[in-house]
Coordinates of C-alpha atoms in Angstrom, one line a residue:
M61 CA 16.3 -33.3 22.6
N62 CA 16.3 -32.6 26.4
T63 CA 15.2 -35.6 28.5
K64 CA 14.1 -33.7 31.6
I65 CA 10.4 -33.6 32.3
I66 CA 8.8 -30.5 30.7
N67 CA 5.1 -29.7 31.0
V68 CA 3.1 -27.9 28.4
T69 CA 0.3 -25.4 29.2
K70 CA -2.6 -25.8 27.0
R71 CA -5.0 -22.9 25.9
D72 CA -7.5 -23.8 28.5
G73 CA -4.9 -23.7 31.3
R74 CA -4.4 -27.4 31.6
T75 CA -0.9 -28.8 31.8
E76 CA 0.3 -32.0 30.2
P77 CA 3.8 -33.6 29.5
F78 CA 5.6 -32.4 26.5
D79 CA 5.2 -34.8 23.7
L80 CA 8.3 -35.2 21.6
E81 CA 6.7 -37.5 19.1
K82 CA 4.2 -34.8 18.2
V83 CA 7.0 -32.5 17.4
H84 CA 8.7 -35.3 15.3
R85 CA 5.5 -35.7 13.3
V86 CA 5.0 -32.1 12.6
L87 CA 8.6 -31.7 11.5
E88 CA 8.5 -34.8 9.3
W89 CA 5.5 -33.3 7.6
A90 CA 7.2 -29.9 7.2
T91 CA 10.3 -31.4 5.7
T92 CA 8.7 -34.0 3.3
D93 CA 10.3 -33.8 -0.1
I94 CA 12.5 -30.9 0.8
A95 CA 16.2 -31.6 0.2
A96 CA 19.2 -30.6 2.4
V97 CA 17.3 -29.9 5.6
S98 CA 17.6 -31.6 9.0
I99 CA 14.8 -32.3 11.5
S100 CA 17.4 -32.7 14.3
E101 CA 19.0 -29.3 13.6
I102 CA 15.6 -27.7 14.0
E103 CA 14.9 -29.7 17.2
L104 CA 18.3 -28.8 18.7
R105 CA 17.7 -25.1 18.2
A106 CA 14.2 -25.3 19.7
N107 CA 15.3 -27.3 22.7
I108 CA 17.6 -24.6 24.0
Q109 CA 14.6 -22.4 24.6
L110 CA 12.2 -24.9 26.1
Y111 CA 11.1 -24.5 29.7
D112 CA 8.6 -26.0 32.1
K113 CA 5.0 -25.1 31.6
I114 CA 5.7 -23.4 28.3
P115 CA 2.5 -22.5 26.5
A116 CA 1.7 -24.9 23.7
Y117 CA 1.4 -21.8 21.3
D118 CA 5.0 -20.9 22.0
I119 CA 6.4 -24.4 21.1
H120 CA 5.3 -24.2 17.6
E121 CA 6.5 -20.6 17.3
L122 CA 9.9 -22.0 18.6
L123 CA 9.9 -24.5 15.8
I124 CA 9.2 -21.7 13.2
K125 CA 11.9 -19.5 14.6
S126 CA 14.4 -22.4 14.7
A127 CA 13.7 -23.3 11.1
A128 CA 13.9 -19.6 10.0
E129 CA 17.3 -19.2 11.8
L130 CA 18.7 -22.0 9.7
I131 CA 18.0 -20.2 6.4
S132 CA 21.2 -19.2 4.8
E133 CA 22.8 -19.0 1.3
A134 CA 24.1 -22.5 1.8
T135 CA 20.9 -23.9 3.2
P136 CA 18.1 -22.0 1.5
N137 CA 15.5 -24.7 1.7
Y138 CA 14.8 -24.1 5.3
Q139 CA 12.7 -21.2 4.0
Y140 CA 10.1 -23.7 2.8
V141 CA 10.2 -25.7 6.0
A142 CA 9.6 -22.5 8.0
A143 CA 6.8 -21.5 5.6
R144 CA 5.1 -24.9 6.1
L145 CA 5.3 -24.5 9.9
V146 CA 3.7 -21.1 9.7
N147 CA 1.0 -22.5 7.5
Y148 CA 0.4 -25.4 10.0
K149 CA 0.1 -22.8 12.8
I150 CA -2.4 -20.7 10.8
R151 CA -4.6 -23.7 10.1
K152 CA -4.5 -24.9 13.7
D153 CA -5.4 -21.4 14.9
V154 CA -8.2 -20.9 12.3
Y155 CA -9.7 -24.4 12.0
N156 CA -8.3 -26.1 15.1
Q157 CA -7.1 -28.8 12.7
H158 CA -4.8 -29.0 9.7
E159 CA -7.6 -29.6 7.2
P160 CA -9.4 -26.4 6.2
W161 CA -13.2 -26.3 6.6
P162 CA -15.5 -26.3 3.6
L163 CA -15.6 -22.9 2.0
V164 CA -19.3 -22.3 2.7
D165 CA -18.8 -23.0 6.4
I166 CA -15.9 -20.5 6.6
V167 CA -18.0 -17.9 4.9
V168 CA -21.0 -18.4 7.1
E169 CA -18.8 -18.3 10.3
N170 CA -17.0 -15.2 9.3
V171 CA -20.1 -13.4 8.0
S172 CA -21.7 -14.1 11.4
K173 CA -18.6 -12.7 13.1
G174 CA -18.8 -9.5 11.0
V175 CA -15.4 -10.0 9.4
Y176 CA -16.6 -10.9 5.9
D177 CA -19.0 -8.9 3.8
D178 CA -22.5 -10.4 4.0
A179 CA -22.8 -9.7 0.3
I180 CA -20.9 -12.9 -0.4
M181 CA -23.9 -14.9 0.8
D182 CA -26.2 -12.7 -1.1
N183 CA -24.3 -13.0 -4.3
Y184 CA -23.5 -16.8 -4.3
T185 CA -25.6 -19.8 -3.5
R186 CA -24.4 -22.6 -1.3
D187 CA -24.0 -24.8 -4.3
E188 CA -21.8 -22.2 -6.0
L189 CA -19.6 -21.9 -3.0
N190 CA -19.4 -25.7 -2.8
Q191 CA -18.2 -25.7 -6.5
L192 CA -15.6 -23.2 -5.6
D193 CA -14.5 -25.2 -2.6
N194 CA -14.0 -28.3 -4.7
Y195 CA -11.7 -26.2 -6.9
I196 CA -9.5 -24.7 -4.2
K197 CA -5.9 -26.0 -4.2
H198 CA -4.9 -25.8 -0.6
D199 CA -1.5 -27.5 -1.4
R200 CA -0.5 -24.3 -3.2
D201 CA 0.3 -23.0 0.3
D202 CA 3.4 -25.3 0.2
T203 CA 4.9 -23.1 -2.6
F204 CA 5.3 -20.1 -0.3
T205 CA 8.6 -19.1 1.2
Y206 CA 8.9 -18.1 4.9
V207 CA 8.8 -14.4 4.1
G208 CA 5.7 -14.8 2.0
M209 CA 3.9 -16.8 4.6
E210 CA 4.8 -14.3 7.3
Q211 CA 3.4 -11.5 5.1
F212 CA 0.1 -13.4 4.9
R213 CA 0.0 -13.9 8.7
G214 CA 0.9 -10.4 9.5
K215 CA -0.7 -8.3 6.9
Y216 CA -3.1 -10.0 4.4
L217 CA -5.2 -12.6 6.2
V218 CA -8.5 -11.2 7.7
Q219 CA -7.9 -11.0 11.5
D220 CA -8.6 -9.2 14.7
R221 CA -5.5 -7.1 14.8
R222 CA -5.7 -6.4 18.5
T223 CA -5.8 -10.1 19.6
K224 CA -4.1 -11.4 16.4
T225 CA -6.9 -13.9 15.9
L226 CA -6.9 -15.2 12.3
F227 CA -10.1 -16.0 10.4
E228 CA -8.9 -17.7 7.2
S229 CA -6.0 -19.3 5.4
P230 CA -4.2 -18.2 2.2
Q231 CA -6.1 -20.1 -0.4
I232 CA -9.4 -19.1 1.1
L233 CA -8.2 -15.4 0.8
Y234 CA -7.4 -16.0 -2.9
M235 CA -10.7 -17.6 -3.7
L236 CA -12.8 -15.1 -1.9
V237 CA -10.9 -12.2 -3.6
A238 CA -11.7 -13.8 -6.9
A239 CA -15.3 -14.5 -6.0
T240 CA -15.9 -10.9 -4.7
L241 CA -14.3 -9.2 -7.8
F242 CA -16.3 -11.2 -10.3
S243 CA -19.6 -11.4 -8.3
D244 CA -21.4 -9.1 -10.8
Y245 CA -20.4 -11.1 -13.9
P246 CA -23.2 -13.1 -15.6
K247 CA -24.1 -16.1 -13.5
E248 CA -23.8 -18.5 -16.4
T249 CA -20.1 -17.7 -16.8
R250 CA -18.8 -16.1 -13.6
L251 CA -17.6 -19.3 -11.9
K252 CA -15.2 -19.8 -14.8
W253 CA -13.9 -16.3 -14.4
V254 CA -13.5 -16.8 -10.6
K255 CA -11.7 -20.0 -11.1
D256 CA -9.4 -18.6 -13.8
Y257 CA -8.6 -15.6 -11.7
Y258 CA -8.0 -17.7 -8.6
D259 CA -5.5 -19.8 -10.6
D260 CA -3.7 -16.7 -11.8
I261 CA -3.3 -14.9 -8.4
S262 CA -2.7 -18.1 -6.3
T263 CA 0.1 -19.2 -8.6
F264 CA 1.6 -15.7 -8.5
G265 CA 0.9 -14.8 -12.2
T266 CA -0.5 -11.5 -10.9
S267 CA 0.7 -9.8 -7.8
L268 CA -2.1 -8.0 -5.9
P269 CA -1.7 -4.8 -3.8
T270 CA -2.2 -4.8 -0.1
P271 CA -5.7 -3.2 -0.1
I272 CA -7.0 -5.9 -2.4
M273 CA -5.3 -8.7 -0.4
A274 CA -6.4 -7.5 3.0
G275 CA -9.7 -5.7 2.1
V276 CA -11.6 -7.5 -0.6
R277 CA -14.2 -9.9 0.9
T278 CA -14.6 -7.7 4.0
S279 CA -17.1 -4.9 4.6
T280 CA -14.4 -2.3 3.7
R281 CA -15.5 -1.7 0.1
Q282 CA -12.6 0.6 -0.9
F283 CA -9.9 -1.4 -2.6
S284 CA -7.7 1.4 -4.1
S285 CA -4.0 1.3 -3.5
C286 CA -3.6 5.1 -3.9
V287 CA -6.0 8.1 -3.8
L288 CA -5.2 11.5 -5.3
I289 CA -6.6 14.5 -3.4
E290 CA -6.4 18.1 -4.7
S291 CA -6.6 21.0 -2.3
D292 CA -7.9 24.4 -3.3
D293 CA -6.5 27.6 -1.6
T294 CA -9.4 28.0 0.9
L295 CA -9.9 26.9 4.5
E296 CA -13.0 24.9 3.5
S297 CA -11.0 23.0 0.8
I298 CA -8.0 22.5 3.1
N299 CA -10.3 21.0 5.8
A300 CA -12.0 18.8 3.2
T301 CA -8.7 17.6 2.0
A302 CA -7.7 16.6 5.6
T303 CA -11.0 14.9 6.2
S304 CA -10.6 12.9 3.0
V305 CA -7.1 12.0 3.9
V306 CA -8.3 10.4 7.1
R307 CA -11.2 8.7 5.4
Y308 CA -9.1 7.0 2.8
I309 CA -6.0 6.3 5.0
S310 CA -8.3 4.3 7.3
K311 CA -9.4 2.2 4.3
K312 CA -5.9 1.1 3.5
A313 CA -5.0 3.7 0.7
G314 CA -1.8 5.6 0.3
I315 CA -2.4 9.3 -0.5
G316 CA -1.2 11.8 -3.1
I317 CA -1.9 15.4 -2.0
N318 CA -1.7 18.3 -4.4
A319 CA -1.1 21.3 -2.2
G320 CA 0.3 23.5 -5.0
R321 CA -2.5 26.0 -5.2
I322 CA -2.0 27.1 -1.6
R323 CA -0.7 30.6 -1.5
A324 CA 2.7 31.6 0.1
V325 CA 3.4 33.0 3.5
D326 CA 2.6 36.7 4.0
S327 CA 0.1 36.7 1.1
R328 CA -2.9 39.0 1.4
V329 CA -6.0 37.3 2.8
G330 CA -9.5 38.8 2.3
D331 CA -9.5 42.5 2.9
G332 CA -5.8 42.5 3.8
S333 CA -6.3 42.8 7.5
I334 CA -4.5 39.5 8.0
V335 CA -1.7 37.7 6.1
H336 CA -1.4 34.1 5.1
T337 CA 0.6 31.7 7.3
G338 CA 1.9 29.9 4.2
L339 CA 2.1 26.3 3.3
I340 CA 4.0 24.7 6.2
P341 CA 1.3 24.9 8.9
F342 CA -1.1 23.3 6.5
L343 CA 1.3 20.6 5.5
K344 CA 1.7 19.9 9.2
Y345 CA -2.2 19.7 9.3
F346 CA -2.1 17.2 6.4
S347 CA 0.7 15.2 8.1
A348 CA -1.3 14.9 11.2
A349 CA -4.2 13.6 9.2
V350 CA -2.0 11.1 7.5
K351 CA -0.6 9.8 10.7
S352 CA -3.9 9.9 12.7
C353 CA -4.8 6.4 11.8
S354 CA -3.3 3.4 10.1
Q355 CA -4.0 1.9 6.7
G356 CA -6.7 -0.4 8.0
G357 CA -4.4 -1.7 10.7
V358 CA -2.1 -3.1 8.0
R359 CA 0.5 -0.4 7.8
G360 CA 1.1 3.2 8.8
G361 CA -0.4 6.1 6.9
A362 CA 1.7 7.5 4.0
A363 CA 1.4 10.4 1.7
T364 CA 3.3 12.3 -1.0
V365 CA 2.7 16.1 -1.5
Y366 CA 3.0 17.6 -4.9
L367 CA 4.2 21.2 -5.3
P368 CA 5.3 23.4 -8.3
V369 CA 9.1 24.0 -8.2
W370 CA 8.4 27.8 -8.9
H371 CA 6.4 28.2 -5.7
L372 CA 7.5 31.3 -3.7
E373 CA 8.3 29.1 -0.6
F374 CA 10.4 26.6 -2.6
E375 CA 13.5 27.1 -0.5
D376 CA 11.6 26.3 2.7
L377 CA 9.6 23.5 1.1
V378 CA 12.5 21.6 -0.5
V379 CA 14.1 21.0 2.9
L380 CA 11.0 19.8 4.8
K381 CA 12.2 16.2 4.8
N382 CA 15.8 16.7 5.9
N383 CA 17.2 16.2 9.5
K384 CA 18.3 19.8 9.9
G385 CA 16.2 22.6 11.3
T386 CA 13.6 22.4 14.0
E387 CA 10.1 20.8 14.3
E388 CA 8.6 24.2 13.6
N389 CA 10.1 24.4 10.1
R390 CA 10.2 20.7 9.1
V391 CA 7.4 18.3 8.2
R392 CA 9.2 14.9 7.9
Q393 CA 6.3 12.5 8.1
M394 CA 5.3 12.9 4.4
D395 CA 7.2 12.6 1.1
Y396 CA 7.4 15.4 -1.5
A397 CA 7.4 15.7 -5.2
F398 CA 8.4 18.9 -7.0
Q399 CA 6.9 19.6 -10.5
F400 CA 9.0 20.8 -13.4
N401 CA 8.4 21.5 -17.1
K402 CA 10.3 22.5 -20.2
T403 CA 10.6 26.1 -19.2
M404 CA 12.4 25.2 -16.0
Y405 CA 14.9 23.0 -17.8
E406 CA 15.5 25.7 -20.5
R407 CA 16.4 28.2 -17.8
L408 CA 18.9 25.7 -16.4
L409 CA 20.5 24.9 -19.8
T410 CA 20.8 28.5 -20.7
G411 CA 22.2 29.6 -17.4
G412 CA 19.1 31.7 -16.6
N413 CA 17.1 32.3 -13.5
I414 CA 13.9 30.8 -12.2
T415 CA 11.3 33.2 -10.7
L416 CA 9.3 32.0 -7.8
F417 CA 5.6 33.2 -7.4
S418 CA 2.8 32.6 -5.0
P419 CA 0.2 30.6 -6.9
G420 CA -2.6 32.8 -5.4
D421 CA -1.1 35.8 -7.1
V422 CA -0.9 34.1 -10.5
P423 CA -3.8 31.7 -10.7
D424 CA -3.9 31.6 -14.5
L425 CA -0.2 30.7 -14.5
Y426 CA -0.8 27.8 -12.2
E427 CA -3.5 26.4 -14.4
A428 CA -1.4 26.8 -17.6
F429 CA 1.4 25.0 -15.9
F430 CA -0.5 21.8 -16.5
S431 CA -2.8 22.5 -19.4
D432 CA -0.9 24.6 -21.9
Q433 CA 2.9 24.9 -22.0
D434 CA 3.1 27.7 -24.6
K435 CA 0.7 29.7 -22.6
F436 CA 2.6 29.0 -19.4
K437 CA 5.8 30.4 -20.9
T438 CA 4.1 33.5 -22.1
L439 CA 2.5 34.1 -18.8
Y440 CA 5.6 33.3 -16.9
E441 CA 7.7 35.9 -18.8
K442 CA 4.8 38.4 -18.4
Y443 CA 4.7 38.1 -14.6
E444 CA 8.5 38.2 -14.4
R445 CA 8.3 41.7 -15.9
A446 CA 5.4 42.7 -13.8
T447 CA 6.4 45.1 -10.9
S448 CA 3.2 44.7 -9.0
I449 CA 3.5 41.0 -8.3
R450 CA 5.6 39.6 -5.4
K451 CA 8.4 37.4 -6.6
K452 CA 11.8 36.0 -5.9
V453 CA 14.5 35.3 -8.4
L454 CA 17.1 32.5 -8.0
P455 CA 19.6 31.2 -10.5
A456 CA 18.2 28.0 -12.1
I457 CA 21.4 26.1 -11.2
E458 CA 20.7 26.9 -7.5
V459 CA 17.1 25.7 -7.7
F460 CA 18.1 22.5 -9.3
S461 CA 21.1 22.0 -7.0
Q462 CA 18.9 22.4 -3.9
F463 CA 16.4 19.9 -5.3
L464 CA 19.1 17.3 -6.2
T465 CA 20.8 17.8 -2.9
E466 CA 17.7 17.0 -0.9
R467 CA 16.8 14.2 -3.3
K468 CA 20.2 12.6 -2.7
D469 CA 20.3 13.1 1.0
T470 CA 16.7 12.1 1.8
G471 CA 15.9 9.7 -1.0
R472 CA 12.3 10.8 -0.6
I473 CA 12.1 14.0 -2.7
Y474 CA 10.6 13.1 -6.1
L475 CA 10.3 14.8 -9.5
M476 CA 7.3 15.0 -11.8
N477 CA 7.5 16.5 -15.3
V478 CA 4.0 17.9 -15.7
D479 CA 4.3 18.6 -19.4
H480 CA 5.3 15.0 -20.2
A481 CA 2.6 13.7 -17.9
N482 CA 0.0 15.8 -19.8
E483 CA 1.3 15.5 -23.4
H484 CA 1.8 11.7 -23.3
G485 CA -1.1 10.7 -21.1
S486 CA -4.5 9.4 -21.8
F487 CA -6.4 12.8 -21.1
L488 CA -6.6 16.0 -23.0
P489 CA -4.7 18.6 -20.9
E490 CA -7.0 21.4 -21.9
V491 CA -10.1 19.3 -20.7
A492 CA -8.7 17.2 -17.8
P493 CA -5.2 18.3 -17.0
I494 CA -3.1 16.0 -14.7
K495 CA -1.9 17.9 -11.7
Q496 CA -0.3 15.1 -9.6
S497 CA 0.6 11.5 -9.5
N498 CA 0.0 8.8 -6.9
L499 CA 2.0 7.8 -3.9
C500 CA 4.5 5.6 -5.8
T501 CA 4.6 7.9 -8.8
E502 CA 3.4 5.3 -11.3
I503 CA 0.0 6.5 -12.4
D504 CA -1.1 10.0 -13.4
L505 CA -4.8 10.9 -13.2
P506 CA -6.7 14.2 -13.4
T507 CA -8.2 15.7 -10.2
K508 CA -10.4 18.6 -9.2
P509 CA -10.1 20.5 -5.8
L510 CA -12.6 19.5 -3.1
Q511 CA -14.5 22.5 -1.8
N512 CA -16.0 20.6 1.2
A513 CA -15.9 17.1 2.6
D514 CA -18.9 16.0 0.6
D515 CA -18.3 18.0 -2.6
P516 CA -20.2 16.4 -5.5
D517 CA -18.1 18.4 -8.0
G518 CA -14.6 17.6 -6.6
E519 CA -12.8 14.8 -8.2
I520 CA -10.6 12.3 -6.2
A521 CA -8.7 10.0 -8.4
L522 CA -8.5 6.3 -7.3
C523 CA -5.8 3.9 -8.5
T524 CA -6.1 0.1 -7.9
L525 CA -2.8 -1.4 -8.7
S526 CA -1.8 -5.0 -9.5
A527 CA 1.3 -6.3 -11.3
I528 CA 1.8 -9.0 -13.9
N529 CA 4.7 -11.3 -13.0
W530 CA 6.7 -11.1 -16.2
G531 CA 9.0 -13.9 -15.0
M532 CA 6.1 -16.3 -15.7
I533 CA 5.4 -15.0 -19.1
N534 CA 7.4 -16.7 -21.8
D535 CA 5.1 -16.2 -24.7
P536 CA 2.0 -14.0 -25.4
S537 CA 0.0 -17.2 -25.5
D538 CA 0.7 -17.5 -21.8
F539 CA -2.0 -14.8 -21.3
E540 CA -4.6 -17.1 -22.8
K541 CA -6.4 -19.9 -21.0
P542 CA -6.4 -23.3 -22.8

């Protein structure tokens, strides 16, 4: 490397000569037992960016960056070198040394700082924490790739997100997630459950969602990945929905919003002295709530809005995500899912029409849409014949074409078949109909509209996701512990 004298600025402001041997030792450790990697290649790349009085912090970041830049299809093993260098930096920042502290010391320290839930100390004795500490396998950090370790550093490890100060390392995260989730199990057996679960998640047998990774063990006791909120067609309920959106976004959850009940533009309100502004202004309100805060500092707020395809404003709603139009008639910061059923597909296949209604004018039709498909069809045909109800008729092929065009062009307009969701789900549609799905459209759960922010009768659905790594399952017995 460069032989000119370079001084390094330490954290306390002192300067001292750059120590090349220290760099060698770190890189020798980071490349141990990793084939087809070169210490000199990493050093050469880092040397180009060295300068006098460089902060000591930046030198290690240069080594990480240099190793990461060498990752290629021909030299993939640099991803493990870069990951080790990130892990080394994490441990130096958290413990001021490479060897992690005892678990009980980390817990006490972080509880005192207010970054861990003090319930950990209430639920576990020091002896139990010491037993868990003896079980932790810190060398599992060496199995991470560079991308995985950077995910930990940037998203999952408990930290001060303003100063980027870290308070733990990856295996501590895994052990305390397990300890928190099984804290209420019988004391005679819970340590075994904690250890087994720790082994599963720390060896990637189960993939955990971000709210679990980033939130469990902290005072944020809301671990759901997705929250489903249903709005009624009243100002009180719409305000309650927006309040709940902010509440759950701030606790790391993605949001599913059912706005399908809200009546269409120019609908009668109250005694008829005013008319309704329609869905779009309220969708802007929900969008502002979604973006008003981040998901616990980990990522931006996100929501998907669910709407019946036969809503009177369909033509304006289906284009909300596209890049045409103006800010006044677009709400691009959320995603959208339109809800179909058998009747809609029948109209398409027979070359028929789809009639659009305002849900406020046909409330029984809206309820039947989810709970009783035969009743829905009967009511739908009845209201199509009614001359007193406002409606708009479009060819079914046009409705489906508009939907498919926006889905193709934006990639963020989704489809939900409400009859399938209810007929093949775990809930009786006549008792607890499913009216929406979650953000990533994987789980369907029943909800009830909120009437106010603290409505005891409203039902918000919570979905806590995790995923089994099927690549590690070769036989059903793999699920069983020896």
